[in-house]
XYZ file of C-alpha atoms in Angstrom:
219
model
C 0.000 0.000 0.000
C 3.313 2.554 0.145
C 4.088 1.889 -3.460
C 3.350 5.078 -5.036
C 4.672 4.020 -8.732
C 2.162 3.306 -11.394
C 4.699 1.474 -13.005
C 4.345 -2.417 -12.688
C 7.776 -4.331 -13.890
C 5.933 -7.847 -13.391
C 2.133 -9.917 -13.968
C 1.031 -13.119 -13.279
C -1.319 -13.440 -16.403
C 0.728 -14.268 -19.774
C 2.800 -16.884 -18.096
C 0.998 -17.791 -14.894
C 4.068 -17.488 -12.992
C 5.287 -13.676 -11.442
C 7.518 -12.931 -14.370
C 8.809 -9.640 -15.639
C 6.427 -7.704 -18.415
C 9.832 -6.887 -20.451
C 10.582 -10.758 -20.397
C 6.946 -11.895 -21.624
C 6.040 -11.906 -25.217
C 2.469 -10.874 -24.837
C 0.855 -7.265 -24.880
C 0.577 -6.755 -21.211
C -1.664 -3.507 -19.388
C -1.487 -3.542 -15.739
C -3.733 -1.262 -13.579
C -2.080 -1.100 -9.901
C -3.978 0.069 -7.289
C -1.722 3.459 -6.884
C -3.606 4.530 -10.253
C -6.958 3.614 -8.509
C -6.491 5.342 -5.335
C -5.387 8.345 -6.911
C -8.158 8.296 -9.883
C -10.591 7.642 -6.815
C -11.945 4.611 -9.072
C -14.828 2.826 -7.250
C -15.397 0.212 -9.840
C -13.637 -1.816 -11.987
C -14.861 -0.410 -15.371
C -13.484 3.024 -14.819
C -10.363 1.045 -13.980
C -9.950 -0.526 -16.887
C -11.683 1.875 -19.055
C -10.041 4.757 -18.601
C -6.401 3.734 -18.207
C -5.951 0.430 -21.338
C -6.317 1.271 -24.891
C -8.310 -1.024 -27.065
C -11.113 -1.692 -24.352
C -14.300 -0.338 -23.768
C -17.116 -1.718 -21.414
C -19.854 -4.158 -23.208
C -22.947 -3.258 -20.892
C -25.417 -6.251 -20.825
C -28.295 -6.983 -18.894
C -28.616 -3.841 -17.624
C -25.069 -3.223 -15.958
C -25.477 -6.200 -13.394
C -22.456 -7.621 -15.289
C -19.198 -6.590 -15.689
C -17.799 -7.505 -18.985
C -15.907 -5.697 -21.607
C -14.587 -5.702 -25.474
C -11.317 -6.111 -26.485
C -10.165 -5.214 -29.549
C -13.604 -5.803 -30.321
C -14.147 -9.540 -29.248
C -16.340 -9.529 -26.324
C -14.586 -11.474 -23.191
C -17.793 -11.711 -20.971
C -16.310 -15.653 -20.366
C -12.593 -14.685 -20.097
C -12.773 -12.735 -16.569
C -10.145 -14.458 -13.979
C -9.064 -13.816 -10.399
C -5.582 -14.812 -9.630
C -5.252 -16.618 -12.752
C -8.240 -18.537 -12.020
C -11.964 -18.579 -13.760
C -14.541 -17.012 -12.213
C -16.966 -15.702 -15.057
C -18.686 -12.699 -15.777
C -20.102 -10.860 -12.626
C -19.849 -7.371 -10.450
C -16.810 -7.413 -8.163
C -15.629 -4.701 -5.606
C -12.655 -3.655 -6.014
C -11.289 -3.255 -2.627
C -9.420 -5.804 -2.514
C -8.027 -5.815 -5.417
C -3.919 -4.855 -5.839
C -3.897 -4.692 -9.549
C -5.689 -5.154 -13.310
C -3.998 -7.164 -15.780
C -5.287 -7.170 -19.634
C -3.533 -9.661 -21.762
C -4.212 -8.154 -25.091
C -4.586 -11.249 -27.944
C -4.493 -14.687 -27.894
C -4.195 -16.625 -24.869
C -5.834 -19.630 -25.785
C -2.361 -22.049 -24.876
C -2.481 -20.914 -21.156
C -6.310 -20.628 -20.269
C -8.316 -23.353 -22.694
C -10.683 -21.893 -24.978
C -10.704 -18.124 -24.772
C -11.739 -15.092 -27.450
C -8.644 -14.274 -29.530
C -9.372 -9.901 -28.053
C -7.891 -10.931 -24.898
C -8.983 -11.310 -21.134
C -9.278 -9.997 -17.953
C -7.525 -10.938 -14.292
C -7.393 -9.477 -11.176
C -4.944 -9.763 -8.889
C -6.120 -9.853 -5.117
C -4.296 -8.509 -1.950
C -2.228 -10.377 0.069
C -1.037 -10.446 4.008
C 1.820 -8.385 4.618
C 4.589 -8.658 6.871
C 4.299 -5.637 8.712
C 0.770 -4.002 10.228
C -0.909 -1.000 8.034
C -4.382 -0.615 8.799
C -6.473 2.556 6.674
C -9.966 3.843 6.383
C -11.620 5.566 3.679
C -14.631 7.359 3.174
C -15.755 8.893 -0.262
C -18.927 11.025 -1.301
C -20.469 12.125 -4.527
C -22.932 13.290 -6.271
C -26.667 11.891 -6.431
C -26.336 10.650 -2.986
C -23.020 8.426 -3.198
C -21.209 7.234 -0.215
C -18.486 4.682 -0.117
C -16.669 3.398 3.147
C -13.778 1.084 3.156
C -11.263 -0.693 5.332
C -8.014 -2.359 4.911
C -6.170 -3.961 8.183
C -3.475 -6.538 7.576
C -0.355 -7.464 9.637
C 1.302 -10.489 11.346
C -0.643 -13.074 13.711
C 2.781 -15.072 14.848
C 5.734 -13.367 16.034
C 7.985 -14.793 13.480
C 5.662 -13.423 11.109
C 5.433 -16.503 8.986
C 1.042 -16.105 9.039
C -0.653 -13.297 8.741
C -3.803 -11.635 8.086
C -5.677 -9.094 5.530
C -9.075 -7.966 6.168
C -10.785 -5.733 3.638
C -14.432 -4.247 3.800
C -16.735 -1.907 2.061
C -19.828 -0.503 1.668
C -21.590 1.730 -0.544
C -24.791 3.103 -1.569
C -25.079 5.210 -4.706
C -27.912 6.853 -6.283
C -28.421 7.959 -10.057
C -29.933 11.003 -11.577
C -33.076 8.581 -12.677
C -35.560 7.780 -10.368
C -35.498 4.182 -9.158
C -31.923 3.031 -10.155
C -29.676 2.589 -7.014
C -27.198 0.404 -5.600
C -26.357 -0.711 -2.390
C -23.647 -2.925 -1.256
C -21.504 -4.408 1.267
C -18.552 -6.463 0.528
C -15.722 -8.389 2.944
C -12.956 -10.132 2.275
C -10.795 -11.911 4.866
C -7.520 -13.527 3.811
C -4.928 -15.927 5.784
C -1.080 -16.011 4.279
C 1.259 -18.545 5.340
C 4.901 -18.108 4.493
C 6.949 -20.972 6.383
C 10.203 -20.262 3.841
C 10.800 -17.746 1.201
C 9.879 -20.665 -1.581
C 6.405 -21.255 -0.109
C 3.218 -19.384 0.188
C -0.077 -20.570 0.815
C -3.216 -18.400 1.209
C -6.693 -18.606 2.390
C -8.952 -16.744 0.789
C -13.049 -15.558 1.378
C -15.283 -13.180 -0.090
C -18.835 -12.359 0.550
C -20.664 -9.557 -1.557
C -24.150 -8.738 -0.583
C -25.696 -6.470 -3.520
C -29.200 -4.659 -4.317
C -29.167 -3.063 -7.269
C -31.673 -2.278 -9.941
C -31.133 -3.014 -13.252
C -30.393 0.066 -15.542
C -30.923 -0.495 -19.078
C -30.965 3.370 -19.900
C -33.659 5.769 -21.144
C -35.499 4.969 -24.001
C -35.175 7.393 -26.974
C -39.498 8.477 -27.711
């Protein structure tokens, strides 16, 4: 959370394994969370939007997904989280540490996938030493957003520890009828017995009312 730098030197996604960007022959974007924090970015579209070239949001169903074309292939089955599948779906992004786009093909790595590219988000992780913040952010048509982040060391060696991250929020719209409220938690347990080895624990619970939005009708 100290790292300032919107420069990322590595990503998970083109090889599955933390290697350098330089050393990786794929067209790799990452989004850290520096870039969010400082663009005040409350969801992942505006994330991703806003900051990777060739991708634009693909609103279905009324914005209870969040899925997105890439260089104009639509990758609403290519969405992963920590390299695994998860699907198409509205996730929060506070605990997220970064956004990684592989741009293209990626069809030898993750089975059957749309030649524009895919999506996967890299979660946060335990850290050695405690750092605990709270955040509250308001805007207009009634938006408030609260979130926590609290991680640290259980064992005095410091070979487990702990990450706890929470939200909630409850934003308005400037139609009548179309809100959204949500609360979101997101406990993790890291275990580090050597510097080879790391396993982690992780839960998430998302609790959502929102009203589908499929936009004003032109008369």
């Amino acid at each position: 959370p100290y790292n300032k730098n919107y420069n990322r030197v590595q990503a998970f996604s083109a090889s599955k394994t933390n290697r350098p960007i330089m050393d990786t022959p794929m067209n790799i974007q990452v989004v850290p969370k520096s870039i969010m924090n400082d663009q005040q970015a409350i969801n992942i579209v505006d994330a991703l939007t806003k900051n990777v070239s060739g991708i634009q949001a693909d609103h279905g169903s009324g914005n209870i997904y969040e899925y997105f074309l890439i260089r104009g292939f639509t990758n609403q089955n290519d969405i992963y989280r920590n390299g695994l599948l998860r699907g198409f779906g509205t996730y929060d992004p506070a605990n997220i540490e970064q956004l990684e786009v592989i741009k293209g093909p990626a069809s030898m790595l993750y089975g059957r996938a749309q030649p524009g590219g895919l999506n996967n988000y890299t979660t946060k992780k335990a850290l050695d030493m405690p750092y605990y913040s709270v955040q509250q952010q308001f805007g207009s048509y009634d938006q408030y957003r609260t979130t926590l982040d609290a991680t640290g060391p259980i064992d005095k060696g410091g070979k487990i520890g702990y990450r706890l991250n929470f939200s909630y929020q409850d934003i308005g719209s400037f139609k009548q009828f179309v809100n959204n409220e949500r609360y979101f938690v997101a406990p993790t347990l890291s275990w580090r017995p050597n510097d080879r080895f790391e396993a982690n624990l992780e839960f998430e619970h998302k609790h959502e009312k929102k009203v589908n939005d499929w936009g004003i009708p032109s008369i």
